[in-house]
GROMACS .gro file of N, CA, C and O in nm:
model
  468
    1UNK      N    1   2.315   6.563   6.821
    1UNK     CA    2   2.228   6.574   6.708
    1UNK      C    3   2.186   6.434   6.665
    1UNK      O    4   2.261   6.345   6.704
    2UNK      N    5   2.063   6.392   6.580
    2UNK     CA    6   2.001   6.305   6.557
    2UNK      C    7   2.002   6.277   6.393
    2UNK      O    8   1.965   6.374   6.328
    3UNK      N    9   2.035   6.173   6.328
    3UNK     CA   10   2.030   6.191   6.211
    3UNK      C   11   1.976   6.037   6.178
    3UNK      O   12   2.046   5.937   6.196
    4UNK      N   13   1.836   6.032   6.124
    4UNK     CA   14   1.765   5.941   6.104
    4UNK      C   15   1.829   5.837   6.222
    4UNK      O   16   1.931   5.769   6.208
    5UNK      N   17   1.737   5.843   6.350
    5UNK     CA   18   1.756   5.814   6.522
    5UNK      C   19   1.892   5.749   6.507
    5UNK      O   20   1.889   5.638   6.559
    6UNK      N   21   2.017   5.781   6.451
    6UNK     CA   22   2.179   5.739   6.470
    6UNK      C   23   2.230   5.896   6.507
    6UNK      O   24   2.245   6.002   6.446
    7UNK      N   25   2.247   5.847   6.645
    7UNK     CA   26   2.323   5.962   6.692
    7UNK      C   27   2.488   5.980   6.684
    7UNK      O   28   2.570   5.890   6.707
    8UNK      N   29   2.520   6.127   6.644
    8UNK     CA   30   2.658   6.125   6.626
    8UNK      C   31   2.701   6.243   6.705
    8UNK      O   32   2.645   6.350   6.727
    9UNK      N   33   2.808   6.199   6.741
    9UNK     CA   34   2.832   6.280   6.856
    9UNK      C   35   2.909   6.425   6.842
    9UNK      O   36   3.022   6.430   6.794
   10UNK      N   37   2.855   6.515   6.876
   10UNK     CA   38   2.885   6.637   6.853
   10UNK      C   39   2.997   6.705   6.850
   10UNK      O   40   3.035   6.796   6.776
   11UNK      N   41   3.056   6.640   6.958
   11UNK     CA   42   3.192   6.682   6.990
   11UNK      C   43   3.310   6.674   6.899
   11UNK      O   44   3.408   6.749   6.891
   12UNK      N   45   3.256   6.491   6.786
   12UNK     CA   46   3.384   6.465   6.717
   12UNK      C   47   3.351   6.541   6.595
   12UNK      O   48   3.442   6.577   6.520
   13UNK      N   49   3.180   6.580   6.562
   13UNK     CA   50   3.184   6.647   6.434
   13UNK      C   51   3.122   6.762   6.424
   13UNK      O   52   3.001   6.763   6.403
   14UNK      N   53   3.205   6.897   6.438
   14UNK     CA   54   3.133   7.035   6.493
   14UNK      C   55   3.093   7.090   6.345
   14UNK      O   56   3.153   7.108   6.239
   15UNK      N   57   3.015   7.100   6.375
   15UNK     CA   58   2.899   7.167   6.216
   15UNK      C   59   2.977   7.305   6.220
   15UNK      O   60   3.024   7.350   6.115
   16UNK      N   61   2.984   7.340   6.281
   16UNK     CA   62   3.051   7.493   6.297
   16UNK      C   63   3.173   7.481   6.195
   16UNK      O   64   3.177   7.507   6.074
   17UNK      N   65   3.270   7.433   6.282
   17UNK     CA   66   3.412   7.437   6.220
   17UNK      C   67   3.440   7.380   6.085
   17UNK      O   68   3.540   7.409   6.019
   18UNK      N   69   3.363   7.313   6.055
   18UNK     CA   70   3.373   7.290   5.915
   18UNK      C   71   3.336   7.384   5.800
   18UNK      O   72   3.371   7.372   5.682
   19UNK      N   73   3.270   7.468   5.846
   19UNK     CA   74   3.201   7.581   5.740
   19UNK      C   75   3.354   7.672   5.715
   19UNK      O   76   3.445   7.722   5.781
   20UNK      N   77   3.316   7.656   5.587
   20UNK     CA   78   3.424   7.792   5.553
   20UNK      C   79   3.386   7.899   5.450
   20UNK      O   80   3.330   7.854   5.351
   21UNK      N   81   3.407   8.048   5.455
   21UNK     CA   82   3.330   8.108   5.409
   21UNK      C   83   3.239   8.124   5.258
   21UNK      O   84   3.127   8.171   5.245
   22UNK      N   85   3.319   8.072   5.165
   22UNK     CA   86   3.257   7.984   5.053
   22UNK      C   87   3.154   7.902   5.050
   22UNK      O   88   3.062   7.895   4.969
   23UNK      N   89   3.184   7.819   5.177
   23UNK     CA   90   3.102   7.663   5.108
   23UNK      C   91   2.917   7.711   5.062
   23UNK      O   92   2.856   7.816   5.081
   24UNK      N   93   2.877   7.595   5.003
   24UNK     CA   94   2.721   7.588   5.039
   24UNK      C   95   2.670   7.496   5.121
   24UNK      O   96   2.721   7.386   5.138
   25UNK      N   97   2.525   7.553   5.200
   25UNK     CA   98   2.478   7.464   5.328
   25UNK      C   99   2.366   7.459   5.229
   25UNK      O  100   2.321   7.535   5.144
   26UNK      N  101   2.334   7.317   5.281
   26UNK     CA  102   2.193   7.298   5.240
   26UNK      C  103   2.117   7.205   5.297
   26UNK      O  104   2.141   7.085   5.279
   27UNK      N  105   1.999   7.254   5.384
   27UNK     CA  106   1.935   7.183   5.461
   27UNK      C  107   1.787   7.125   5.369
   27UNK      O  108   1.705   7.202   5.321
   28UNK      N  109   1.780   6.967   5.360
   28UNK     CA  110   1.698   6.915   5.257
   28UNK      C  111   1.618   6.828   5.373
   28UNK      O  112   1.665   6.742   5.447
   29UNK      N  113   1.468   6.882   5.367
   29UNK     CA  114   1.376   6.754   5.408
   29UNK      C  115   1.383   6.781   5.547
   29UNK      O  116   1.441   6.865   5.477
   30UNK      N  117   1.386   6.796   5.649
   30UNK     CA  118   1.441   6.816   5.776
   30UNK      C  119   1.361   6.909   5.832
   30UNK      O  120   1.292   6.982   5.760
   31UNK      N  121   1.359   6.920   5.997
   31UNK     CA  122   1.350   6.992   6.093
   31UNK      C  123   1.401   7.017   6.157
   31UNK      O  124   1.360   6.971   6.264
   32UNK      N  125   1.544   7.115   6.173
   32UNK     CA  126   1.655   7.127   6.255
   32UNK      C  127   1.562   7.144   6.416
   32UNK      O  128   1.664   7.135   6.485
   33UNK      N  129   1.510   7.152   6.464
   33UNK     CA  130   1.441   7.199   6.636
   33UNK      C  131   1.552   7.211   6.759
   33UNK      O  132   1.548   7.287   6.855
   34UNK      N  133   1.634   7.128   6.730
   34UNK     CA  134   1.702   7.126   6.817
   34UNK      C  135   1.775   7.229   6.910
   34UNK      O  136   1.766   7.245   7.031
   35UNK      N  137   1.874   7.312   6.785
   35UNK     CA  138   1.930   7.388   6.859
   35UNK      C  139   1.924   7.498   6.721
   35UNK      O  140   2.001   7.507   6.625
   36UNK      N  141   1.790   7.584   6.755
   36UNK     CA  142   1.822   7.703   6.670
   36UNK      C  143   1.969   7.782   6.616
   36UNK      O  144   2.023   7.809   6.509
   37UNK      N  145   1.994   7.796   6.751
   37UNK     CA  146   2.112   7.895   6.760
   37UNK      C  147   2.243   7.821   6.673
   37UNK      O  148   2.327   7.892   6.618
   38UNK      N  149   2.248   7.707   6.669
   38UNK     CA  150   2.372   7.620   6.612
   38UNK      C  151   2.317   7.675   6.437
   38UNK      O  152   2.416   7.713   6.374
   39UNK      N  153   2.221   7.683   6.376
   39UNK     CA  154   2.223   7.764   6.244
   39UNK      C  155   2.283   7.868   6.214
   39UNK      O  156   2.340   7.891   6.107
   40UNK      N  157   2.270   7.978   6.359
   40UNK     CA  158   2.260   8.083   6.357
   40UNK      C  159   2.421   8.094   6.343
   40UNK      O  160   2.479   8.153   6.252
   41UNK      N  161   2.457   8.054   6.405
   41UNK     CA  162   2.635   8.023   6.392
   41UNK      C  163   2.712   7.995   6.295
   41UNK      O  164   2.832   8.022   6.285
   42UNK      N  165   2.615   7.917   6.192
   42UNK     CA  166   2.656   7.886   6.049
   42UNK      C  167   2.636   8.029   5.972
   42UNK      O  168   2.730   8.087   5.919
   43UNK      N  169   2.533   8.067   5.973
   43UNK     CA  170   2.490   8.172   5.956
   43UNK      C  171   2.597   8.306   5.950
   43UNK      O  172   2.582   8.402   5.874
   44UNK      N  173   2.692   8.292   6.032
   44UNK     CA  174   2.770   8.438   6.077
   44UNK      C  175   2.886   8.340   5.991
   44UNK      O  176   2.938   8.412   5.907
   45UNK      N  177   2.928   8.235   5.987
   45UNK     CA  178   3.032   8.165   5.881
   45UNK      C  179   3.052   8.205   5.770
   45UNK      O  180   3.171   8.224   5.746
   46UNK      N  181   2.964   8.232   5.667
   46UNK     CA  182   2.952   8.252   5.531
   46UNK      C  183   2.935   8.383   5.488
   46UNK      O  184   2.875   8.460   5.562
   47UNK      N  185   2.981   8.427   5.370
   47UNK     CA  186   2.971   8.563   5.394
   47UNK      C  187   2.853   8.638   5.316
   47UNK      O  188   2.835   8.759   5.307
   48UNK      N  189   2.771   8.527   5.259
   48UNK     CA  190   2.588   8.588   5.213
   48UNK      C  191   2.544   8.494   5.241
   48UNK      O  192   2.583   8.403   5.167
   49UNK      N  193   2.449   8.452   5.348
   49UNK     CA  194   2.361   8.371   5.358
   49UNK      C  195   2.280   8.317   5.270
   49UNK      O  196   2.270   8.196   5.251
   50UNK      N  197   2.211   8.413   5.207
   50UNK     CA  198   2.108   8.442   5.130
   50UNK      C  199   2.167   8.388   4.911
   50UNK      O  200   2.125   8.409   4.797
   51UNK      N  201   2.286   8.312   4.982
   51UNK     CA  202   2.337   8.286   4.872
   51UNK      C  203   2.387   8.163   4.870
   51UNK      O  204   2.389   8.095   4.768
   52UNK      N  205   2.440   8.120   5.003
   52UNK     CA  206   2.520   8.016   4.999
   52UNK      C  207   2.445   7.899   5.124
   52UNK      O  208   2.482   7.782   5.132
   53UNK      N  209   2.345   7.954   5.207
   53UNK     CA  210   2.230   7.842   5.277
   53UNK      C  211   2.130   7.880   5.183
   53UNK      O  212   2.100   7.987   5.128
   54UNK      N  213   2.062   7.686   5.177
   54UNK     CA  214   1.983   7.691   5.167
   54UNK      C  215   1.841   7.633   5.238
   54UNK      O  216   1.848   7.663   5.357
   55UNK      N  217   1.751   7.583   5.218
   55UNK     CA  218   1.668   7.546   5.292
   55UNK      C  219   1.577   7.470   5.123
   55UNK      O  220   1.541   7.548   5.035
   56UNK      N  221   1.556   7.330   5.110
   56UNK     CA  222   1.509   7.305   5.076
   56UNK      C  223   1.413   7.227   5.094
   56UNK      O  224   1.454   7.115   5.062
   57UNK      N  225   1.260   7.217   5.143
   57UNK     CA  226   1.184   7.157   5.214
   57UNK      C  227   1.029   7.154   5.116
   57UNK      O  228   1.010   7.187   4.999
   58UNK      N  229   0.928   7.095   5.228
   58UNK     CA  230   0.828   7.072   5.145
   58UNK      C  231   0.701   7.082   5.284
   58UNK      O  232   0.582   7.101   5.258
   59UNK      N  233   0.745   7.067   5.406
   59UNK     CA  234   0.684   7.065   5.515
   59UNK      C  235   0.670   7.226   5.604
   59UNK      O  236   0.742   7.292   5.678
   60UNK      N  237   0.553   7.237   5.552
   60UNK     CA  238   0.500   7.395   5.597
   60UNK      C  239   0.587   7.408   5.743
   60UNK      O  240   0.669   7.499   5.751
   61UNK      N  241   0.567   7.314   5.862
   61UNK     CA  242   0.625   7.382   5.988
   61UNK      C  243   0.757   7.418   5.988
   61UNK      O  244   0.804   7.510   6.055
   62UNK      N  245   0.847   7.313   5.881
   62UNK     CA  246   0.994   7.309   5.926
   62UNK      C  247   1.027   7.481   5.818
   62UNK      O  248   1.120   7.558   5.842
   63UNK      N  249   0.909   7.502   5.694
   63UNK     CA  250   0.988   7.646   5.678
   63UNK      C  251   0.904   7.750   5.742
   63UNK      O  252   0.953   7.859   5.709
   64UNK      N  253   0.810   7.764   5.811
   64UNK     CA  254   0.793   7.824   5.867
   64UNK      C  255   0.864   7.886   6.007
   64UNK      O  256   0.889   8.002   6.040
   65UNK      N  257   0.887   7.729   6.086
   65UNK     CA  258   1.015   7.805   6.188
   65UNK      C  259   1.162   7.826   6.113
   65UNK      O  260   1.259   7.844   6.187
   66UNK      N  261   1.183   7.824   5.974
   66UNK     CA  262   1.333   7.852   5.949
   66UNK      C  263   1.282   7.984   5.923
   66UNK      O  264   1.364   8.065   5.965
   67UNK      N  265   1.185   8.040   5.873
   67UNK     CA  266   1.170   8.180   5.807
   67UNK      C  267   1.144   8.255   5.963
   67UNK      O  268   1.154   8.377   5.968
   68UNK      N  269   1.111   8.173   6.094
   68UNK     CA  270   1.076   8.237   6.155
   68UNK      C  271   1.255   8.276   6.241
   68UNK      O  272   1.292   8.391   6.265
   69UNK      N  273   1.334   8.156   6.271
   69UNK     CA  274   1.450   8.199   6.286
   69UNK      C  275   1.536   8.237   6.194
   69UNK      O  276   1.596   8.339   6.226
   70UNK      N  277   1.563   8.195   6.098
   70UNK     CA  278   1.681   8.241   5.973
   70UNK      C  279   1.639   8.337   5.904
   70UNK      O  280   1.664   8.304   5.788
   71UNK      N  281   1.595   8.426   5.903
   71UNK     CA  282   1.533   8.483   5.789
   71UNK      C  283   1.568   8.559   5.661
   71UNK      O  284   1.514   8.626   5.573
   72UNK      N  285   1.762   8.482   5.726
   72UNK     CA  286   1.877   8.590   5.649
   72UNK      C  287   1.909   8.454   5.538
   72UNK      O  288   2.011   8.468   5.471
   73UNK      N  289   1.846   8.352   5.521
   73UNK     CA  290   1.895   8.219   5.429
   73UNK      C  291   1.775   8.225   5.298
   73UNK      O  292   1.683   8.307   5.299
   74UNK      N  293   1.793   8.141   5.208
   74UNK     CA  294   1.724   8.085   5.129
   74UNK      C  295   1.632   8.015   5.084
   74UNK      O  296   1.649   7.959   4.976
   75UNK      N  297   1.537   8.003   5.140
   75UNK     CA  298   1.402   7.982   5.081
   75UNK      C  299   1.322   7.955   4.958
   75UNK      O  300   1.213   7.898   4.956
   76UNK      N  301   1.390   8.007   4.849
   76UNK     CA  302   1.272   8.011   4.755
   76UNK      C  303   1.310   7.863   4.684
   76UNK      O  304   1.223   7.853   4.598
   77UNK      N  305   1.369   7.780   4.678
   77UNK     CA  306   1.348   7.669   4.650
   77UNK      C  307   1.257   7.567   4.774
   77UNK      O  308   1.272   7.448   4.745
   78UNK      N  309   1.193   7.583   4.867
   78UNK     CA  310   1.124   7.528   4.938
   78UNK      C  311   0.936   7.540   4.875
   78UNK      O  312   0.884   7.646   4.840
   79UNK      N  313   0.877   7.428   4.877
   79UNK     CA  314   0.723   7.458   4.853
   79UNK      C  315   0.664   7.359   4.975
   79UNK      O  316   0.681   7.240   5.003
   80UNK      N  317   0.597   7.454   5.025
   80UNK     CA  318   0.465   7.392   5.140
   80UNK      C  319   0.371   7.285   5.047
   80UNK      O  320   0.288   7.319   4.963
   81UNK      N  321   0.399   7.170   5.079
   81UNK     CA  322   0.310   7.087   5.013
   81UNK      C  323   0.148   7.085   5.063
   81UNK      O  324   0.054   7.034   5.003
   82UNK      N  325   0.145   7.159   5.196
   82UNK     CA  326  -0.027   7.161   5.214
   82UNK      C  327  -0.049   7.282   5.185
   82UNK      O  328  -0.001   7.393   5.206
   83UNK      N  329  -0.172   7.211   5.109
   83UNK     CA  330  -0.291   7.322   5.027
   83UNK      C  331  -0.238   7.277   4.890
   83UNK      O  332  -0.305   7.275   4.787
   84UNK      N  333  -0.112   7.241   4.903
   84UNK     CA  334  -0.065   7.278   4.671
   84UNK      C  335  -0.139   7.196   4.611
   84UNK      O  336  -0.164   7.087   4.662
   85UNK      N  337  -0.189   7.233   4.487
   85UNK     CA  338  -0.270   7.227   4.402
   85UNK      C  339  -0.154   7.036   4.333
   85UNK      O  340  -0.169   6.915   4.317
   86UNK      N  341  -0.085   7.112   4.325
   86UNK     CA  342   0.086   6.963   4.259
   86UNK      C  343   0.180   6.967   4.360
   86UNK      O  344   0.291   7.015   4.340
   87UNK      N  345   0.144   6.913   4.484
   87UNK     CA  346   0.269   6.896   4.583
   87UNK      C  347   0.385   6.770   4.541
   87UNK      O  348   0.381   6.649   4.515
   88UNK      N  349   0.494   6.883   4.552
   88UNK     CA  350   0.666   6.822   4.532
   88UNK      C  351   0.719   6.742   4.681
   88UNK      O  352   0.702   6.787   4.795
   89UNK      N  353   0.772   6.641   4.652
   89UNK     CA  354   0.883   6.632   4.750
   89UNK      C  355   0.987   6.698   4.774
   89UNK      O  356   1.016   6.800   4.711
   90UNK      N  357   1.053   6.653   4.863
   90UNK     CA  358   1.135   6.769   4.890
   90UNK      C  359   1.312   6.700   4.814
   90UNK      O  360   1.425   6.742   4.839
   91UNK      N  361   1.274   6.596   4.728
   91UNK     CA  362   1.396   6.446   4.645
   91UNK      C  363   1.346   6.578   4.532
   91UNK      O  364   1.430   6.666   4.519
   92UNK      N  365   1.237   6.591   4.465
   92UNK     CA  366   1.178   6.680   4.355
   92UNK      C  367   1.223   6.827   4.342
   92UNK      O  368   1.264   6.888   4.243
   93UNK      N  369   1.202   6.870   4.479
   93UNK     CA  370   1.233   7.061   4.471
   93UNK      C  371   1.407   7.072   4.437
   93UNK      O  372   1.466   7.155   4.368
   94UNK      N  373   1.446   6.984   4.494
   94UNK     CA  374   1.603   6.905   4.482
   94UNK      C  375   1.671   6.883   4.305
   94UNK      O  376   1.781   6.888   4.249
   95UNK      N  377   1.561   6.862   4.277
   95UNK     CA  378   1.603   6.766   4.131
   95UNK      C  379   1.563   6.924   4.046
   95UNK      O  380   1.634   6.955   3.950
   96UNK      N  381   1.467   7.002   4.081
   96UNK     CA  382   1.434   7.158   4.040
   96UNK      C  383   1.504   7.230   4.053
   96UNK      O  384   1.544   7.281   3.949
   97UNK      N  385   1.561   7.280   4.179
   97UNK     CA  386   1.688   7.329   4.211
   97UNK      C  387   1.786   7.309   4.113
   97UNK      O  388   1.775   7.389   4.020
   98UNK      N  389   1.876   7.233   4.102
   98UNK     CA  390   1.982   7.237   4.026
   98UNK      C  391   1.965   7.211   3.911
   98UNK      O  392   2.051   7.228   3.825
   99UNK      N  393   1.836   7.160   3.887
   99UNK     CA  394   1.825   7.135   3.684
   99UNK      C  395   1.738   7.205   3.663
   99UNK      O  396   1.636   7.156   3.612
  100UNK      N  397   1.741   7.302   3.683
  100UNK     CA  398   1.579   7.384   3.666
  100UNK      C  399   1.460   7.348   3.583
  100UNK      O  400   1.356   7.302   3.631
  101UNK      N  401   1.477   7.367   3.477
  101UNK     CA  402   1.363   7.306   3.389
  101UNK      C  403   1.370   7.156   3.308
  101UNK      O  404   1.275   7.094   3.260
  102UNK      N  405   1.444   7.137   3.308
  102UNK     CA  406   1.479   7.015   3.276
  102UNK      C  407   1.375   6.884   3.326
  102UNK      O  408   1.320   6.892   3.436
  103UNK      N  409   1.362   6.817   3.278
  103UNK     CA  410   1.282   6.694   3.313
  103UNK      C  411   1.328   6.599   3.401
  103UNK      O  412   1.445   6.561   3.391
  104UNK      N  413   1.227   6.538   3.518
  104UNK     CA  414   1.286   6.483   3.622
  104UNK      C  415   1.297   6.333   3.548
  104UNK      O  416   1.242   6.313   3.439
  105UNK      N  417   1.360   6.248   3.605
  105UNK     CA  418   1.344   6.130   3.588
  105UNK      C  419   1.246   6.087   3.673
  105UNK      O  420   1.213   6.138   3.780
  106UNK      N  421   1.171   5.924   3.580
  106UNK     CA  422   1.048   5.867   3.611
  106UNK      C  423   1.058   5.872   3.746
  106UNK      O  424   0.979   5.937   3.815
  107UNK      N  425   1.182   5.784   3.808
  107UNK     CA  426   1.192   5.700   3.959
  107UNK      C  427   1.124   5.860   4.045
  107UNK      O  428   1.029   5.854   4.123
  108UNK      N  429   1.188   5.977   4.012
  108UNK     CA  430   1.187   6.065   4.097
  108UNK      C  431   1.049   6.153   4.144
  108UNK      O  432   1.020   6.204   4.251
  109UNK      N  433   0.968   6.146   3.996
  109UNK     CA  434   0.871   6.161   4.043
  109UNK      C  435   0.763   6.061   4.139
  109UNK      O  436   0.702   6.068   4.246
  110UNK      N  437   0.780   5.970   4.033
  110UNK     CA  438   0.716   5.834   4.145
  110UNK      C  439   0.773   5.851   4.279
  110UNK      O  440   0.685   5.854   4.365
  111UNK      N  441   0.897   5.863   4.324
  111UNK     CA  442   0.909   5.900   4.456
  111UNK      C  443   0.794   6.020   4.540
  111UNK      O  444   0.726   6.011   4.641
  112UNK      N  445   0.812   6.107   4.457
  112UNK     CA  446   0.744   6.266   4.491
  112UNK      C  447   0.591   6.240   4.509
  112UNK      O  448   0.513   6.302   4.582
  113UNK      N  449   0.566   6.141   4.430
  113UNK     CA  450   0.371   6.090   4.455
  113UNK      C  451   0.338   6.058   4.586
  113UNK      O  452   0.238   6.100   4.645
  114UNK      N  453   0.461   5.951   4.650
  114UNK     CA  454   0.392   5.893   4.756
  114UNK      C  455   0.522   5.977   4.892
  114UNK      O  456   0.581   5.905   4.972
  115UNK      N  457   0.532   6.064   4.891
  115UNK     CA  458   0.609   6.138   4.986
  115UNK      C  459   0.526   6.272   4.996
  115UNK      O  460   0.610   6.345   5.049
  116UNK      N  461   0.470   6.311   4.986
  116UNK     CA  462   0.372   6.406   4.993
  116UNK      C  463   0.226   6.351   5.036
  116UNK      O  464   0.161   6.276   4.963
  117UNK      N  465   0.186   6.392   5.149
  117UNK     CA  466   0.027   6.314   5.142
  117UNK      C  467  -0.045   6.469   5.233
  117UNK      O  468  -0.165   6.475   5.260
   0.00000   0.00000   0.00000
């Protein structure tokens, strides 16, 4: 797997085995492509998907292929920034997520301006 081009090696850190049926996943900003099926595995870990992954994004393709493989996870904190009228980053849908209405801080929106184009 690739994590901003520093590769770490799979073997010493299995995404799998670390899940335990509780935890929360949360995939922010990203395009997993790699290996569908390694979600899908997380996926059978937890015991509601649809509760405990999430998918928080802002890039139409990366939720489009998660809705097209996962379709058992979480979504509705993700917004397609093309076409939106007020496109979020995906630092923003983040800062929405857990504070819901609450007011972002300055830095964060200023982030969200120039991360969306």
């Amino acid at each position: 797997m690739e994590l901003y081009n520093n590769m770490i090696n799979e073997e010493e850190y299995n995404l799998i085995d670390v899940i335990e049926k509780n935890d929360l996943i949360f995939f922010v900003d990203c395009c997993y492509t790699r290996s569908p099926d390694l979600i899908k595995e997380m996926i059978k870990k937890v015991n509601n998907p649809k509760d405990q992954i999430f998918l928080i994004d802002h890039h139409e393709t990366s939720i489009d292929m998660a809705k097209e493989f996962w379709p058992e996870i979480n979504f509705e904190a993700s917004m397609s920034s093309s076409g939106a009228s007020n496109p979020k980053s995906a630092a923003l849908l983040c800062w929405k997520f857990f504070y819901n209405d609450e007011p972002a801080p300055k830095f964060l929106n200023l982030i969200s301006n120039y991360d969306v184009w």
